[in-house]
Short mmCIF file of C-alpha atoms in Angstrom, two decimals:
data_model
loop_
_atom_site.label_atom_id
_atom_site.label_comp_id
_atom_site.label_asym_id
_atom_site.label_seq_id
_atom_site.Cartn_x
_atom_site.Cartn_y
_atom_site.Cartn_z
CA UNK A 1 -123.16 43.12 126.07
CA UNK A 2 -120.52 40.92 125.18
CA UNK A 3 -118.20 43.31 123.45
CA UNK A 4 -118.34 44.82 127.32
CA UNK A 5 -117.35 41.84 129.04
CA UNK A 6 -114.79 41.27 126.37
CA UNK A 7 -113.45 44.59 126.73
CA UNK A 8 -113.57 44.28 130.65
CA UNK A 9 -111.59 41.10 130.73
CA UNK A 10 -109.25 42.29 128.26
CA UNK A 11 -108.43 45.23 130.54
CA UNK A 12 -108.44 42.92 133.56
CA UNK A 13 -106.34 40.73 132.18
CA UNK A 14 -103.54 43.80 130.76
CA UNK A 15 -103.72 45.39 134.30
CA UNK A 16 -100.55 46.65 135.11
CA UNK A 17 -101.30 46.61 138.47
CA UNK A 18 -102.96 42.79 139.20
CA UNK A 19 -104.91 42.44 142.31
CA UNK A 20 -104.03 38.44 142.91
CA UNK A 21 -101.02 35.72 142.28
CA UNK A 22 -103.79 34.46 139.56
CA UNK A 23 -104.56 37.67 137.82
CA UNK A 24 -100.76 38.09 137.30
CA UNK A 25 -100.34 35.16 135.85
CA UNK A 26 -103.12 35.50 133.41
CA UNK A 27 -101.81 38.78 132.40
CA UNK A 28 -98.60 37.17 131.68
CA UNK A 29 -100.06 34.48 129.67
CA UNK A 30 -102.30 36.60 128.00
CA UNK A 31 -99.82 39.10 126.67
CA UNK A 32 -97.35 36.09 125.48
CA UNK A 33 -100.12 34.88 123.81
CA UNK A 34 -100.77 38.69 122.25
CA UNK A 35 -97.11 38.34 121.17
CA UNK A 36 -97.54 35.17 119.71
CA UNK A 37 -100.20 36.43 117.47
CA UNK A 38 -97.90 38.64 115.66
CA UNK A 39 -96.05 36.27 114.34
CA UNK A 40 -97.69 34.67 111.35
CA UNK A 41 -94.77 32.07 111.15
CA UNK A 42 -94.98 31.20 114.69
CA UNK A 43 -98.75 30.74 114.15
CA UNK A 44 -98.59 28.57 110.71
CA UNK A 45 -96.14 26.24 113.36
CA UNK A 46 -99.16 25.96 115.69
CA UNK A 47 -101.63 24.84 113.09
CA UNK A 48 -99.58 22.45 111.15
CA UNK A 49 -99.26 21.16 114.95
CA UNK A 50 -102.55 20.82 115.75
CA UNK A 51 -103.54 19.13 112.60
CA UNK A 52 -101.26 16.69 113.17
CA UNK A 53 -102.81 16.28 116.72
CA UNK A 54 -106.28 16.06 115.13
CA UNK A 55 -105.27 13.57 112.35
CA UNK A 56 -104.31 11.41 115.06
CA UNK A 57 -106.64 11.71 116.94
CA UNK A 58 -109.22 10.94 114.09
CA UNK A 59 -107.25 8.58 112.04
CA UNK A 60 -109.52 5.88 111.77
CA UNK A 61 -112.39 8.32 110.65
CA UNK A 62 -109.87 10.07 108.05
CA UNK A 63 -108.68 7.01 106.70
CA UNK A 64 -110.10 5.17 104.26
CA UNK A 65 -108.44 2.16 103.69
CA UNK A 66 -107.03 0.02 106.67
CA UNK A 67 -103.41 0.78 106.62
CA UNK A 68 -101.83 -2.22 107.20
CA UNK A 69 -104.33 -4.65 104.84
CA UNK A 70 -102.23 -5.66 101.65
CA UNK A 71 -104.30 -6.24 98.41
CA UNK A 72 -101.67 -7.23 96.05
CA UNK A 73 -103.47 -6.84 92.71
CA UNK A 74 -103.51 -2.69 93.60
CA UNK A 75 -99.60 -2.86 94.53
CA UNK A 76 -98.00 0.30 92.71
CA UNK A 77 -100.76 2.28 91.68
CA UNK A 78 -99.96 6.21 91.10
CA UNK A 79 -102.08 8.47 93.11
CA UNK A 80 -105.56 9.05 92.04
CA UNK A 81 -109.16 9.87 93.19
CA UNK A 82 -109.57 6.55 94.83
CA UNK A 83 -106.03 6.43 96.35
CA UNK A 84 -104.78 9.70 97.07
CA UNK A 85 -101.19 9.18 97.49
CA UNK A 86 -101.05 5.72 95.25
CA UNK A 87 -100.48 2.53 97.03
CA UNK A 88 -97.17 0.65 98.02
CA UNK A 89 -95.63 -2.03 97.01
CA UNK A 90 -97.77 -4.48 98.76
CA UNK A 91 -100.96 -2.80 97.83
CA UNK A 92 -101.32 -0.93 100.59
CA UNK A 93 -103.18 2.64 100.63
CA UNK A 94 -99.96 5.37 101.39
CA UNK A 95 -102.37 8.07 102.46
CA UNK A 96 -104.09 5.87 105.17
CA UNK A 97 -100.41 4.70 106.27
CA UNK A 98 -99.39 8.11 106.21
CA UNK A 99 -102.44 9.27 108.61
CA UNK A 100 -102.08 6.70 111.01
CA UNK A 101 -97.59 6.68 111.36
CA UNK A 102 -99.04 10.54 112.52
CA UNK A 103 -99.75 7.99 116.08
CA UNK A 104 -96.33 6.68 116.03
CA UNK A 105 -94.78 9.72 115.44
CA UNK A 106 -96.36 11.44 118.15
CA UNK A 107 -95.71 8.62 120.75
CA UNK A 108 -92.30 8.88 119.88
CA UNK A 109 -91.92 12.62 120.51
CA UNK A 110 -93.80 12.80 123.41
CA UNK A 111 -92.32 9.77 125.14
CA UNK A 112 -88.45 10.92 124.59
CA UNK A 113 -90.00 14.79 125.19
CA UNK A 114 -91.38 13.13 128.62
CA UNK A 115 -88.04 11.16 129.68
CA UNK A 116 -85.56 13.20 128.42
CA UNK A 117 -87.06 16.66 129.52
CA UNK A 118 -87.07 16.21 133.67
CA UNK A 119 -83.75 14.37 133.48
CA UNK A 120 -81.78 16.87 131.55
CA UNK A 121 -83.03 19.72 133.64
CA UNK A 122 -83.00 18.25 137.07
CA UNK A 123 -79.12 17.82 136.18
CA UNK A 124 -78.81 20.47 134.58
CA UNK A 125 -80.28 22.23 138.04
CA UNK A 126 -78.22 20.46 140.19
CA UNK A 127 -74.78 21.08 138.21
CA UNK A 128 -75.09 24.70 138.26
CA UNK A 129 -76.31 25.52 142.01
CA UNK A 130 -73.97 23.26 143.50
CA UNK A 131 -70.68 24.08 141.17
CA UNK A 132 -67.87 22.60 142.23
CA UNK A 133 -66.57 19.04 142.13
CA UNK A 134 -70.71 17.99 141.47
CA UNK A 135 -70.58 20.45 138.36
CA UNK A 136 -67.61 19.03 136.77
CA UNK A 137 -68.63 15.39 137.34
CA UNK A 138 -71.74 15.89 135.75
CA UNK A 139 -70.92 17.83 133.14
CA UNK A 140 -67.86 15.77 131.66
CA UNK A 141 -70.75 12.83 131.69
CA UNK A 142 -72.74 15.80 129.63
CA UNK A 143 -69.82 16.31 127.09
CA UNK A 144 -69.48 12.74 126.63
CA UNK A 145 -72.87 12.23 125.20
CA UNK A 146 -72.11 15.77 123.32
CA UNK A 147 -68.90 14.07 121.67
CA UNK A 148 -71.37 12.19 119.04
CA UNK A 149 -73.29 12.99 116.51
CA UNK A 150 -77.30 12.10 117.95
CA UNK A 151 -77.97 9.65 115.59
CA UNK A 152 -74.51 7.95 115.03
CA UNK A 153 -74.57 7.30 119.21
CA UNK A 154 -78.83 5.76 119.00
CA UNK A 155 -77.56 4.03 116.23
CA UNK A 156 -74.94 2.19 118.58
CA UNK A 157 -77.15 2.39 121.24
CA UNK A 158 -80.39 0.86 119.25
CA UNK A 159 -77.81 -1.55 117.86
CA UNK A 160 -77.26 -3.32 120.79
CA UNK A 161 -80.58 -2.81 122.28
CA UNK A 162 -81.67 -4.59 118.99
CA UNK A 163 -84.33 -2.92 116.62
CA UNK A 164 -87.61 -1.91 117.52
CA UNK A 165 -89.89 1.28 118.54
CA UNK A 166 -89.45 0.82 122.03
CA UNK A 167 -85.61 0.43 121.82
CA UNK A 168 -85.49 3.45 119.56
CA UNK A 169 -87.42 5.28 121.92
CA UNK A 170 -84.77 4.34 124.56
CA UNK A 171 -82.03 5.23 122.32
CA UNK A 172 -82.80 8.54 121.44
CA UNK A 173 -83.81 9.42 124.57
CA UNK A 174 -80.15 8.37 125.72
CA UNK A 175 -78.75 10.51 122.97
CA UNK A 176 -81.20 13.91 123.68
CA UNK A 177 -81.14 14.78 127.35
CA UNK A 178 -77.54 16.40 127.57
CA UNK A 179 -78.39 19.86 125.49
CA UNK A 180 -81.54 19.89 128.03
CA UNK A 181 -78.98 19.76 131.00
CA UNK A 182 -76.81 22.40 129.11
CA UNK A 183 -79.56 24.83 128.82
CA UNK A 184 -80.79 24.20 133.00
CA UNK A 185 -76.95 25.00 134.11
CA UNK A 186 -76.71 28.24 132.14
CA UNK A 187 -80.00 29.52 133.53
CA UNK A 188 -79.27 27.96 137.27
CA UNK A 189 -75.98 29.55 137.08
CA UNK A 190 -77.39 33.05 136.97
CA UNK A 191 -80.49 31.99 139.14
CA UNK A 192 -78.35 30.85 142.46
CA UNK A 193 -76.60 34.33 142.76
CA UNK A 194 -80.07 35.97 142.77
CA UNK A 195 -81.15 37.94 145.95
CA UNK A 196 -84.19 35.78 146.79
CA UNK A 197 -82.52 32.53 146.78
CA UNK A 198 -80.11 34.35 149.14
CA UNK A 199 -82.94 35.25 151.02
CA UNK A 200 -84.63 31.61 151.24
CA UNK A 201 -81.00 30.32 152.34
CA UNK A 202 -80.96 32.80 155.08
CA UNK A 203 -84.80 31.40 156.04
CA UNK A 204 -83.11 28.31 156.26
CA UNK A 205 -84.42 26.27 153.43
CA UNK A 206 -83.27 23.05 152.24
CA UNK A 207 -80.95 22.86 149.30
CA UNK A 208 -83.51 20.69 147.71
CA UNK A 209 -86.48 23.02 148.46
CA UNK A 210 -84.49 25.71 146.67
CA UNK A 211 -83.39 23.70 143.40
CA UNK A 212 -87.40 22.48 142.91
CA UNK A 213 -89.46 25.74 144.01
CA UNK A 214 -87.58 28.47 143.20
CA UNK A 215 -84.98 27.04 140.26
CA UNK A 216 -86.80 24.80 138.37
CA UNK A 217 -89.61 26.68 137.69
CA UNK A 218 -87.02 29.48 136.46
CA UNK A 219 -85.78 26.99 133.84
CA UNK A 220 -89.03 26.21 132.54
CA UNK A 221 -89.48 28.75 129.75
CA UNK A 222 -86.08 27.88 128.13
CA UNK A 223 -86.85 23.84 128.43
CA UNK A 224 -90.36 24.67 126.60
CA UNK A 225 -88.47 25.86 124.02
CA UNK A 226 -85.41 23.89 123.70
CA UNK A 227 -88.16 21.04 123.79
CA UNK A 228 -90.22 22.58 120.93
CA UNK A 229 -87.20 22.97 118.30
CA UNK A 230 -85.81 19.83 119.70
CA UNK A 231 -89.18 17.79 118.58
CA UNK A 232 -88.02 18.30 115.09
CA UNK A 233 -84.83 16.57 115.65
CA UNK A 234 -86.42 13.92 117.26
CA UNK A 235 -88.64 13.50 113.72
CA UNK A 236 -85.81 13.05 112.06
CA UNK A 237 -83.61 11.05 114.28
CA UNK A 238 -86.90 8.61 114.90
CA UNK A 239 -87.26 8.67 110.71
CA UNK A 240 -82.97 7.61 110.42
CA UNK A 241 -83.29 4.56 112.46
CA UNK A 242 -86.65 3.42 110.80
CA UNK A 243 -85.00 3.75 107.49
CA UNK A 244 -82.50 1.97 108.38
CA UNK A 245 -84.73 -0.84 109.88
CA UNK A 246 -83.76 -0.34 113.24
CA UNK A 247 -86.81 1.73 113.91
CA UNK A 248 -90.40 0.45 114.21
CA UNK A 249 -90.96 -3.12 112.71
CA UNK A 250 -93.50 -3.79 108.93
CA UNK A 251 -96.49 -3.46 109.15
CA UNK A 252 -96.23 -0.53 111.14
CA UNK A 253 -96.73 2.60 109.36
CA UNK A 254 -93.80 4.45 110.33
CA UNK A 255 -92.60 7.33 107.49
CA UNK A 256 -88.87 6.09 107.86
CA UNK A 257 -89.72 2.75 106.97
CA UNK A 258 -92.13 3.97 104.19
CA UNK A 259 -89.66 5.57 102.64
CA UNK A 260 -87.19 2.69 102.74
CA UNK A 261 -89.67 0.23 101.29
CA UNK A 262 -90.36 3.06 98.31
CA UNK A 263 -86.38 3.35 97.75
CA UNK A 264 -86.21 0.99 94.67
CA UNK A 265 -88.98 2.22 93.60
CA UNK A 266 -87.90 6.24 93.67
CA UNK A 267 -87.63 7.03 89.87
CA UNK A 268 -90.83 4.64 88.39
CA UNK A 269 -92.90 5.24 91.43
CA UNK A 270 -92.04 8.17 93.12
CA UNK A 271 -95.01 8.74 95.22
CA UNK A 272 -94.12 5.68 97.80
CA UNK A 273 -91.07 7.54 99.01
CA UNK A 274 -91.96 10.98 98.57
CA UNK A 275 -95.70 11.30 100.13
CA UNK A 276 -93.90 10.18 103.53
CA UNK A 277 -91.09 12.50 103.35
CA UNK A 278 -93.48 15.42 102.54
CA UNK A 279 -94.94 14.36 105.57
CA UNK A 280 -91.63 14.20 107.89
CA UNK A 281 -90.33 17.62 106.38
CA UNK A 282 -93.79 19.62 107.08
CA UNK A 283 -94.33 17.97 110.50
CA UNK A 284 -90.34 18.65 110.85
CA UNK A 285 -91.00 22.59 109.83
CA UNK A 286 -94.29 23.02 112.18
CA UNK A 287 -92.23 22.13 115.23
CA UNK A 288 -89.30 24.53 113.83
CA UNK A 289 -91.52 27.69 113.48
CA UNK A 290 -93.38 26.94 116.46
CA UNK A 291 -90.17 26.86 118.50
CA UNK A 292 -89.04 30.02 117.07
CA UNK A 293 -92.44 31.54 118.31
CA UNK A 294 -92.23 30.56 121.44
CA UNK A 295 -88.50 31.47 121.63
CA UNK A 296 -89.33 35.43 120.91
CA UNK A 297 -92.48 35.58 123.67
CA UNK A 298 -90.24 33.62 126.09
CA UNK A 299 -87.16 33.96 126.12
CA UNK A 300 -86.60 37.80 127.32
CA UNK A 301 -83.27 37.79 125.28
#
């Protein structure tokens, strides 16, 4: 019985001919998701993702030691059956510092993700319908961003801000948006000359009306995946500045810091430098091969 009703909705939902808005949009969903599948790459992206989502989600349960508690007569320990990953140089267990900077990591992404993603693509909107004298204005602002490297321009940015997670947050998010308005003009560009936004001009819609129902929502699949590759680069950018102690503050967990703290200690007692870096590179890779999954189901190119 349920084979059938598997069978029924998988033929339901692969209807070339859907009955309903709804059922269309299913199918679509469905068959990206079919796509997805295929890619074994794509898919090892998604899990390493949602294990990170679960570890943070769960850290205090998959920790063992509190990751902030120093206990100085364990400082420096390799790793072993008690401590996985060794401890630090303040005692302090690396793998339960390592679960928990999974929650700063995460707020980081999804804050700048959050921030950065609307503003880059409502300018990015607006640039390319309106052209012109708008179009230029807004996109020499865009190249001036472009002109620096992303971390050398949060690193001036977070500088004067002073350090901290909430000013790095700020900072990056400064120094991320303008690829996201990039992306928005190139697809707007195409999207004004179509026929139906001729025909919703000639039903007299508003300009605005046009850029948010019938633009936007165009944009979307290239954002999701300029978002997903950029999430890496985010990692790493969030990583620079907490190395260089312009990042989250001690005690926090953060891997950047981690792996400054374990810098002297790189050759004798590799583990407190390395652990977190495995971490960065892996977390670093899942967004990567995610992004290229979603690229090849979305991106019709």
């Amino acid at each position: 019985m349920s084979d059938t009703s598997s069978t029924g909705l998988h033929a339901w939902l692969i209807s070339d001919s859907p009955e309903t808005r709804r059922q269309a949009r299913l199918g679509q969903l469905y068959r990206q998701w079919l796509a997805f599948k295929r890619n074994p790459m794509a898919v090892a992206g998604l899990v390493i993702i949602v294990l990170l989502l679960l570890i943070a989600a769960f850290a205090p349960l998959i920790a063992p030691f509190d990751p902030i508690a120093q206990t100085l007569d364990k400082r420096l320990l390799p790793p072993s059956a008690t401590n996985w990953f060794g401890t630090d140089a303040l005692g302090r267990d690396i793998f339960s510092r390592i679960v928990y900077g999974t929650r700063i990591t995460l707020v980081i992404v999804l804050l700048v993700v959050v921030t950065v993603g609307p503003f880059g693509l409502l300018i990015g909107a607006i640039s390319g319908y309106y052209g012109g004298w708008v179009d230029r204005l807004l996109m020499r602002i865009t190249d001036v961003f472009l002109a620096f490297p992303r971390l050398v321009l949060a690193l001036a940015f977070v500088a004067a801000l002073g350090p901290g997670i909430v000013n790095a947050i700020i900072a990056i998010a400064i120094t991320t948006w303008p690829p996201y308005a990039r992306v928005a003009r190139a697809e707007t560009m195409v999207i004004r000359n179509q026929d139906y936004i001729a025909a919703m001009r000639l039903q007299g819609a508003s300009q605005g009306r046009i850029i948010w129902k019938h633009v936007v929502p165009m944009c979307m699949s290239s954002l999701i995946v300029r978002t997903t590759f950029d999430m890496a680069g985010i990692i790493l950018t969030a990583a620079g500045l907490g190395f260089l102690g312009l990042g989250a503050q001690p005690p926090m967990p953060e891997w950047g810091a981690m792996i400054s703290a374990g810098r002297e200690q790189i050759f004798d007692q590799w583990w407190v430098a390395t652990f977190p870096g495995v971490a960065i590179c892996i977390v670093a890779l899942g967004f990567n091969l995610l992004g290229d999954g979603l690229r090849d189901v979305m991106d019709a190119r």
